[in-house]
Amino acid sequence: MDGAEFHAAVYETVRTIPNAHVTTYGHIAKLIGMPRHSRHVGQALKFLNPDTNPPVPWHRVIGSGGTISSRGPGTDGASRQRDALVAEGVEVVETRGGEFKVDLRQYGWFPTVPAPAELPPDENEENGP
DNA sequence: ATCATGACGTGCA
DNA sequence: CTGCACGCCATGA
């Protein structure tokens, strides 16, 4: 799995998020078989442009706990993401610290891992060190 | 090779 | 609830 395949996997998974639903970076990482690469999921989404085809609903990916990453004080990415989510019917609230949050219990979308990606399940797990 | 960085996650005070 | 520390890992200087 190289960088390009990683990006492609992230995009495909993000495209499967239903309308008016959200998921987390960590869960996307899990779905592609790399649960420790939550940060890199965000890195991949960063490469998306408004003219990306096919379009990727990047705004449906948020942090654990339902918080929208601010991406820095000077950027408007967070507000644009909130706007996109609200336009889809997702309720977004603003915390005291100026952060945006979504209720994952209501809008969260966390499907089970479809396939362990390149690491076939081994029924024998009693093989500790 | 080492150091710093980051659209993250989890644990703890 | 908020804030802080640490772990994780590809990427670029």
mmCIF file with all atom_site columns, C-alpha atoms (C1' of nucleotides) in Angstrom:
data_model
loop_
_atom_site.group_PDB
_atom_site.id
_atom_site.type_symbol
_atom_site.label_atom_id
_atom_site.label_alt_id
_atom_site.label_comp_id
_atom_site.label_asym_id
_atom_site.label_entity_id
_atom_site.label_seq_id
_atom_site.pdbx_PDB_ins_code
_atom_site.Cartn_x
_atom_site.Cartn_y
_atom_site.Cartn_z
_atom_site.occupancy
_atom_site.B_iso_or_equiv
_atom_site.pdbx_formal_charge
_atom_site.auth_seq_id
_atom_site.auth_comp_id
_atom_site.auth_asym_id
_atom_site.auth_atom_id
_atom_site.pdbx_PDB_model_num
ATOM 1   C CA    . MET A 1 1   ? 0.000   0.000   0.000  1.00 0.00 ? 1   MET A CA    1
ATOM 2   C CA    . ASP A 1 2   ? 1.714   3.168   -1.149 1.00 0.00 ? 2   ASP A CA    1
ATOM 3   C CA    . GLY A 1 3   ? 0.641   6.787   -0.871 1.00 0.00 ? 3   GLY A CA    1
ATOM 4   C CA    . ALA A 1 4   ? -1.551  6.759   -3.951 1.00 0.00 ? 4   ALA A CA    1
ATOM 5   C CA    . GLU A 1 5   ? -3.350  3.592   -2.910 1.00 0.00 ? 5   GLU A CA    1
ATOM 6   C CA    . PHE A 1 6   ? -3.802  4.959   0.570  1.00 0.00 ? 6   PHE A CA    1
ATOM 7   C CA    . HIS A 1 7   ? -5.402  8.114   -0.845 1.00 0.00 ? 7   HIS A CA    1
ATOM 8   C CA    . ALA A 1 8   ? -7.617  6.062   -3.150 1.00 0.00 ? 8   ALA A CA    1
ATOM 9   C CA    . ALA A 1 9   ? -8.719  3.823   -0.284 1.00 0.00 ? 9   ALA A CA    1
ATOM 10  C CA    . VAL A 1 10  ? -9.540  6.828   1.861  1.00 0.00 ? 10  VAL A CA    1
ATOM 11  C CA    . TYR A 1 11  ? -11.535 8.480   -0.917 1.00 0.00 ? 11  TYR A CA    1
ATOM 12  C CA    . GLU A 1 12  ? -13.501 5.331   -1.709 1.00 0.00 ? 12  GLU A CA    1
ATOM 13  C CA    . THR A 1 13  ? -14.365 4.816   1.922  1.00 0.00 ? 13  THR A CA    1
ATOM 14  C CA    . VAL A 1 14  ? -15.361 8.434   2.464  1.00 0.00 ? 14  VAL A CA    1
ATOM 15  C CA    . ARG A 1 15  ? -17.635 8.226   -0.572 1.00 0.00 ? 15  ARG A CA    1
ATOM 16  C CA    . THR A 1 16  ? -19.562 5.433   1.131  1.00 0.00 ? 16  THR A CA    1
ATOM 17  C CA    . ILE A 1 17  ? -20.663 7.696   3.977  1.00 0.00 ? 17  ILE A CA    1
ATOM 18  C CA    . PRO A 1 18  ? -24.430 8.174   3.588  1.00 0.00 ? 18  PRO A CA    1
ATOM 19  C CA    . ASN A 1 19  ? -25.973 11.604  3.298  1.00 0.00 ? 19  ASN A CA    1
ATOM 20  C CA    . ALA A 1 20  ? -26.614 13.422  6.566  1.00 0.00 ? 20  ALA A CA    1
ATOM 21  C CA    . HIS A 1 21  ? -24.158 11.157  8.378  1.00 0.00 ? 21  HIS A CA    1
ATOM 22  C CA    . VAL A 1 22  ? -20.639 11.594  9.716  1.00 0.00 ? 22  VAL A CA    1
ATOM 23  C CA    . THR A 1 23  ? -17.754 9.365   10.740 1.00 0.00 ? 23  THR A CA    1
ATOM 24  C CA    . THR A 1 24  ? -14.328 9.841   12.248 1.00 0.00 ? 24  THR A CA    1
ATOM 25  C CA    . TYR A 1 25  ? -10.790 9.845   10.872 1.00 0.00 ? 25  TYR A CA    1
ATOM 26  C CA    . GLY A 1 26  ? -9.971  6.893   13.060 1.00 0.00 ? 26  GLY A CA    1
ATOM 27  C CA    . HIS A 1 27  ? -12.853 4.826   11.728 1.00 0.00 ? 27  HIS A CA    1
ATOM 28  C CA    . ILE A 1 28  ? -11.880 5.550   8.131  1.00 0.00 ? 28  ILE A CA    1
ATOM 29  C CA    . ALA A 1 29  ? -8.398  4.351   9.027  1.00 0.00 ? 29  ALA A CA    1
ATOM 30  C CA    . LYS A 1 30  ? -9.879  1.179   10.503 1.00 0.00 ? 30  LYS A CA    1
ATOM 31  C CA    . LEU A 1 31  ? -12.017 0.541   7.434  1.00 0.00 ? 31  LEU A CA    1
ATOM 32  C CA    . ILE A 1 32  ? -8.976  0.596   5.175  1.00 0.00 ? 32  ILE A CA    1
ATOM 33  C CA    . GLY A 1 33  ? -7.100  -1.715  7.518  1.00 0.00 ? 33  GLY A CA    1
ATOM 34  C CA    . MET A 1 34  ? -4.719  0.850   9.055  1.00 0.00 ? 34  MET A CA    1
ATOM 35  C CA    . PRO A 1 35  ? -6.200  1.828   12.428 1.00 0.00 ? 35  PRO A CA    1
ATOM 36  C CA    . ARG A 1 36  ? -3.054  3.699   13.473 1.00 0.00 ? 36  ARG A CA    1
ATOM 37  C CA    . HIS A 1 37  ? -3.111  6.042   10.492 1.00 0.00 ? 37  HIS A CA    1
ATOM 38  C CA    . SER A 1 38  ? -5.891  8.366   11.615 1.00 0.00 ? 38  SER A CA    1
ATOM 39  C CA    . ARG A 1 39  ? -3.657  11.402  11.053 1.00 0.00 ? 39  ARG A CA    1
ATOM 40  C CA    . HIS A 1 40  ? -2.848  10.316  7.521  1.00 0.00 ? 40  HIS A CA    1
ATOM 41  C CA    . VAL A 1 41  ? -6.536  10.102  6.685  1.00 0.00 ? 41  VAL A CA    1
ATOM 42  C CA    . GLY A 1 42  ? -6.672  13.826  7.300  1.00 0.00 ? 42  GLY A CA    1
ATOM 43  C CA    . GLN A 1 43  ? -3.499  14.257  5.271  1.00 0.00 ? 43  GLN A CA    1
ATOM 44  C CA    . ALA A 1 44  ? -5.170  12.513  2.344  1.00 0.00 ? 44  ALA A CA    1
ATOM 45  C CA    . LEU A 1 45  ? -8.322  14.643  2.573  1.00 0.00 ? 45  LEU A CA    1
ATOM 46  C CA    . LYS A 1 46  ? -6.115  17.741  2.485  1.00 0.00 ? 46  LYS A CA    1
ATOM 47  C CA    . PHE A 1 47  ? -5.190  16.923  -1.119 1.00 0.00 ? 47  PHE A CA    1
ATOM 48  C CA    . LEU A 1 48  ? -8.796  17.184  -2.264 1.00 0.00 ? 48  LEU A CA    1
ATOM 49  C CA    . ASN A 1 49  ? -9.774  20.139  -4.428 1.00 0.00 ? 49  ASN A CA    1
ATOM 50  C CA    . PRO A 1 50  ? -13.234 21.625  -5.087 1.00 0.00 ? 50  PRO A CA    1
ATOM 51  C CA    . ASP A 1 51  ? -12.992 20.237  -8.633 1.00 0.00 ? 51  ASP A CA    1
ATOM 52  C CA    . THR A 1 52  ? -12.090 16.719  -7.546 1.00 0.00 ? 52  THR A CA    1
ATOM 53  C CA    . ASN A 1 53  ? -13.908 14.166  -9.646 1.00 0.00 ? 53  ASN A CA    1
ATOM 54  C CA    . PRO A 1 54  ? -15.650 12.128  -8.550 1.00 0.00 ? 54  PRO A CA    1
ATOM 55  C CA    . PRO A 1 55  ? -16.452 14.374  -5.609 1.00 0.00 ? 55  PRO A CA    1
ATOM 56  C CA    . VAL A 1 56  ? -15.581 13.213  -2.103 1.00 0.00 ? 56  VAL A CA    1
ATOM 57  C CA    . PRO A 1 57  ? -17.808 14.205  0.850  1.00 0.00 ? 57  PRO A CA    1
ATOM 58  C CA    . TRP A 1 58  ? -14.814 15.158  2.978  1.00 0.00 ? 58  TRP A CA    1
ATOM 59  C CA    . HIS A 1 59  ? -17.047 17.281  5.206  1.00 0.00 ? 59  HIS A CA    1
ATOM 60  C CA    . ARG A 1 60  ? -18.572 14.076  6.634  1.00 0.00 ? 60  ARG A CA    1
ATOM 61  C CA    . VAL A 1 61  ? -15.287 13.155  8.299  1.00 0.00 ? 61  VAL A CA    1
ATOM 62  C CA    . ILE A 1 62  ? -14.718 14.637  11.757 1.00 0.00 ? 62  ILE A CA    1
ATOM 63  C CA    . GLY A 1 63  ? -12.593 13.938  14.805 1.00 0.00 ? 63  GLY A CA    1
ATOM 64  C CA    . SER A 1 64  ? -13.353 11.513  17.613 1.00 0.00 ? 64  SER A CA    1
ATOM 65  C CA    . GLY A 1 65  ? -15.935 12.930  19.975 1.00 0.00 ? 65  GLY A CA    1
ATOM 66  C CA    . GLY A 1 66  ? -17.658 14.631  17.041 1.00 0.00 ? 66  GLY A CA    1
ATOM 67  C CA    . THR A 1 67  ? -15.423 17.691  16.962 1.00 0.00 ? 67  THR A CA    1
ATOM 68  C CA    . ILE A 1 68  ? -14.568 19.416  13.675 1.00 0.00 ? 68  ILE A CA    1
ATOM 69  C CA    . SER A 1 69  ? -10.847 20.091  13.387 1.00 0.00 ? 69  SER A CA    1
ATOM 70  C CA    . SER A 1 70  ? -10.156 23.803  13.300 1.00 0.00 ? 70  SER A CA    1
ATOM 71  C CA    . ARG A 1 71  ? -7.157  23.475  10.909 1.00 0.00 ? 71  ARG A CA    1
ATOM 72  C CA    . GLY A 1 72  ? -5.718  26.652  12.348 1.00 0.00 ? 72  GLY A CA    1
ATOM 73  C CA    . PRO A 1 73  ? -7.231  29.963  13.450 1.00 0.00 ? 73  PRO A CA    1
ATOM 74  C CA    . GLY A 1 74  ? -6.692  31.793  10.165 1.00 0.00 ? 74  GLY A CA    1
ATOM 75  C CA    . THR A 1 75  ? -8.462  29.206  7.998  1.00 0.00 ? 75  THR A CA    1
ATOM 76  C CA    . ASP A 1 76  ? -12.162 28.947  7.237  1.00 0.00 ? 76  ASP A CA    1
ATOM 77  C CA    . GLY A 1 77  ? -12.155 25.211  6.588  1.00 0.00 ? 77  GLY A CA    1
ATOM 78  C CA    . ALA A 1 78  ? -14.003 24.431  9.796  1.00 0.00 ? 78  ALA A CA    1
ATOM 79  C CA    . SER A 1 79  ? -16.792 26.907  9.092  1.00 0.00 ? 79  SER A CA    1
ATOM 80  C CA    . ARG A 1 80  ? -17.140 25.645  5.499  1.00 0.00 ? 80  ARG A CA    1
ATOM 81  C CA    . GLN A 1 81  ? -17.363 22.086  6.804  1.00 0.00 ? 81  GLN A CA    1
ATOM 82  C CA    . ARG A 1 82  ? -20.022 23.106  9.299  1.00 0.00 ? 82  ARG A CA    1
ATOM 83  C CA    . ASP A 1 83  ? -21.960 24.872  6.551  1.00 0.00 ? 83  ASP A CA    1
ATOM 84  C CA    . ALA A 1 84  ? -21.844 21.792  4.318  1.00 0.00 ? 84  ALA A CA    1
ATOM 85  C CA    . LEU A 1 85  ? -23.056 19.541  7.117  1.00 0.00 ? 85  LEU A CA    1
ATOM 86  C CA    . VAL A 1 86  ? -25.882 21.873  8.094  1.00 0.00 ? 86  VAL A CA    1
ATOM 87  C CA    . ALA A 1 87  ? -26.908 22.041  4.430  1.00 0.00 ? 87  ALA A CA    1
ATOM 88  C CA    . GLU A 1 88  ? -27.300 18.249  4.501  1.00 0.00 ? 88  GLU A CA    1
ATOM 89  C CA    . GLY A 1 89  ? -29.466 18.354  7.579  1.00 0.00 ? 89  GLY A CA    1
ATOM 90  C CA    . VAL A 1 90  ? -26.829 17.543  10.172 1.00 0.00 ? 90  VAL A CA    1
ATOM 91  C CA    . GLU A 1 91  ? -27.159 19.476  13.390 1.00 0.00 ? 91  GLU A CA    1
ATOM 92  C CA    . VAL A 1 92  ? -23.894 21.195  14.316 1.00 0.00 ? 92  VAL A CA    1
ATOM 93  C CA    . VAL A 1 93  ? -23.400 22.957  17.622 1.00 0.00 ? 93  VAL A CA    1
ATOM 94  C CA    . GLU A 1 94  ? -20.705 25.425  18.617 1.00 0.00 ? 94  GLU A CA    1
ATOM 95  C CA    . THR A 1 95  ? -18.861 24.899  21.869 1.00 0.00 ? 95  THR A CA    1
ATOM 96  C CA    . ARG A 1 96  ? -17.705 27.611  24.231 1.00 0.00 ? 96  ARG A CA    1
ATOM 97  C CA    . GLY A 1 97  ? -14.215 27.442  22.791 1.00 0.00 ? 97  GLY A CA    1
ATOM 98  C CA    . GLY A 1 98  ? -15.530 28.221  19.296 1.00 0.00 ? 98  GLY A CA    1
ATOM 99  C CA    . GLU A 1 99  ? -15.322 24.599  18.135 1.00 0.00 ? 99  GLU A CA    1
ATOM 100 C CA    . PHE A 1 100 ? -17.999 22.862  16.098 1.00 0.00 ? 100 PHE A CA    1
ATOM 101 C CA    . LYS A 1 101 ? -19.390 19.535  17.205 1.00 0.00 ? 101 LYS A CA    1
ATOM 102 C CA    . VAL A 1 102 ? -21.780 16.912  15.841 1.00 0.00 ? 102 VAL A CA    1
ATOM 103 C CA    . ASP A 1 103 ? -23.771 14.405  17.901 1.00 0.00 ? 103 ASP A CA    1
ATOM 104 C CA    . LEU A 1 104 ? -22.255 11.093  16.829 1.00 0.00 ? 104 LEU A CA    1
ATOM 105 C CA    . ARG A 1 105 ? -24.984 9.148   18.623 1.00 0.00 ? 105 ARG A CA    1
ATOM 106 C CA    . GLN A 1 106 ? -27.478 10.647  16.201 1.00 0.00 ? 106 GLN A CA    1
ATOM 107 C CA    . TYR A 1 107 ? -25.500 11.243  12.999 1.00 0.00 ? 107 TYR A CA    1
ATOM 108 C CA    . GLY A 1 108 ? -22.540 8.927   13.508 1.00 0.00 ? 108 GLY A CA    1
ATOM 109 C CA    . TRP A 1 109 ? -21.978 6.217   10.884 1.00 0.00 ? 109 TRP A CA    1
ATOM 110 C CA    . PHE A 1 110 ? -19.704 3.401   12.037 1.00 0.00 ? 110 PHE A CA    1
ATOM 111 C CA    . PRO A 1 111 ? -20.073 0.246   9.912  1.00 0.00 ? 111 PRO A CA    1
ATOM 112 C CA    . THR A 1 112 ? -18.153 -2.891  10.775 1.00 0.00 ? 112 THR A CA    1
ATOM 113 C CA    . VAL A 1 113 ? -14.868 -3.471  8.991  1.00 0.00 ? 113 VAL A CA    1
ATOM 114 C CA    . PRO A 1 114 ? -15.701 -5.106  5.613  1.00 0.00 ? 114 PRO A CA    1
ATOM 115 C CA    . ALA A 1 115 ? -12.371 -6.921  5.186  1.00 0.00 ? 115 ALA A CA    1
ATOM 116 C CA    . PRO A 1 116 ? -9.073  -6.982  7.074  1.00 0.00 ? 116 PRO A CA    1
ATOM 117 C CA    . ALA A 1 117 ? -7.371  -5.637  3.941  1.00 0.00 ? 117 ALA A CA    1
ATOM 118 C CA    . GLU A 1 118 ? -4.315  -7.632  2.910  1.00 0.00 ? 118 GLU A CA    1
ATOM 119 C CA    . LEU A 1 119 ? -4.259  -9.387  6.281  1.00 0.00 ? 119 LEU A CA    1
ATOM 120 C CA    . PRO A 1 120 ? -6.624  -12.380 6.017  1.00 0.00 ? 120 PRO A CA    1
ATOM 121 C CA    . PRO A 1 121 ? -8.209  -13.370 9.333  1.00 0.00 ? 121 PRO A CA    1
ATOM 122 C CA    . ASP A 1 122 ? -6.378  -16.173 11.043 1.00 0.00 ? 122 ASP A CA    1
ATOM 123 C CA    . GLU A 1 123 ? -8.675  -18.320 13.168 1.00 0.00 ? 123 GLU A CA    1
ATOM 124 C CA    . ASN A 1 124 ? -5.674  -19.313 15.299 1.00 0.00 ? 124 ASN A CA    1
ATOM 125 C CA    . GLU A 1 125 ? -4.986  -16.357 17.531 1.00 0.00 ? 125 GLU A CA    1
ATOM 126 C CA    . GLU A 1 126 ? -3.416  -18.196 20.473 1.00 0.00 ? 126 GLU A CA    1
ATOM 127 C CA    . ASN A 1 127 ? 0.075   -17.523 19.163 1.00 0.00 ? 127 ASN A CA    1
ATOM 128 C CA    . GLY A 1 128 ? 1.392   -15.028 21.692 1.00 0.00 ? 128 GLY A CA    1
ATOM 129 C CA    . PRO A 1 129 ? 5.134   -14.393 22.218 1.00 0.00 ? 129 PRO A CA    1
ATOM 130 C "C1'" . DA  B 2 1   ? 20.223  9.032   10.070 1.00 0.00 ? 1   DA  B "C1'" 1
ATOM 131 C "C1'" . DT  B 2 2   ? 17.716  12.706  13.130 1.00 0.00 ? 2   DT  B "C1'" 1
ATOM 132 C "C1'" . DC  B 2 3   ? 14.122  16.365  14.041 1.00 0.00 ? 3   DC  B "C1'" 1
ATOM 133 C "C1'" . DA  B 2 4   ? 9.829   18.601  13.584 1.00 0.00 ? 4   DA  B "C1'" 1
ATOM 134 C "C1'" . DT  B 2 5   ? 5.045   18.498  11.961 1.00 0.00 ? 5   DT  B "C1'" 1
ATOM 135 C "C1'" . DG  B 2 6   ? 0.204   17.244  11.595 1.00 0.00 ? 6   DG  B "C1'" 1
ATOM 136 C "C1'" . DA  B 2 7   ? -7.929  17.659  8.902  1.00 0.00 ? 7   DA  B "C1'" 1
ATOM 137 C "C1'" . DC  B 2 8   ? -5.826  12.165  15.090 1.00 0.00 ? 8   DC  B "C1'" 1
ATOM 138 C "C1'" . DG  B 2 9   ? -6.864  9.044   19.332 1.00 0.00 ? 9   DG  B "C1'" 1
ATOM 139 C "C1'" . DT  B 2 10  ? -6.811  7.827   24.104 1.00 0.00 ? 10  DT  B "C1'" 1
ATOM 140 C "C1'" . DG  B 2 11  ? -5.987  8.493   28.893 1.00 0.00 ? 11  DG  B "C1'" 1
ATOM 141 C "C1'" . DC  B 2 12  ? -5.814  11.293  32.963 1.00 0.00 ? 12  DC  B "C1'" 1
ATOM 142 C "C1'" . DA  B 2 13  ? -6.025  15.423  36.115 1.00 0.00 ? 13  DA  B "C1'" 1
ATOM 143 C "C1'" . DC  C 3 1   ? -16.673 20.326  30.793 1.00 0.00 ? 1   DC  C "C1'" 1
ATOM 144 C "C1'" . DT  C 3 2   ? -11.477 21.857  29.551 1.00 0.00 ? 2   DT  C "C1'" 1
ATOM 145 C "C1'" . DG  C 3 3   ? -6.569  21.235  29.150 1.00 0.00 ? 3   DG  C "C1'" 1
ATOM 146 C "C1'" . DC  C 3 4   ? -2.307  18.573  28.891 1.00 0.00 ? 4   DC  C "C1'" 1
ATOM 147 C "C1'" . DA  C 3 5   ? 0.712   14.496  27.863 1.00 0.00 ? 5   DA  C "C1'" 1
ATOM 148 C "C1'" . DC  C 3 6   ? 1.849   10.663  25.226 1.00 0.00 ? 6   DC  C "C1'" 1
ATOM 149 C "C1'" . DG  C 3 7   ? 1.469   7.364   21.397 1.00 0.00 ? 7   DG  C "C1'" 1
ATOM 150 C "C1'" . DC  C 3 8   ? 1.227   6.709   16.529 1.00 0.00 ? 8   DC  C "C1'" 1
ATOM 151 C "C1'" . DC  C 3 9   ? 3.470   7.151   11.633 1.00 0.00 ? 9   DC  C "C1'" 1
ATOM 152 C "C1'" . DA  C 3 10  ? 4.156   9.068   6.832  1.00 0.00 ? 10  DA  C "C1'" 1
ATOM 153 C "C1'" . DT  C 3 11  ? 6.484   13.143  5.055  1.00 0.00 ? 11  DT  C "C1'" 1
ATOM 154 C "C1'" . DG  C 3 12  ? 9.837   16.741  4.304  1.00 0.00 ? 12  DG  C "C1'" 1
ATOM 155 C "C1'" . DA  C 3 13  ? 13.745  19.555  5.866  1.00 0.00 ? 13  DA  C "C1'" 1
#
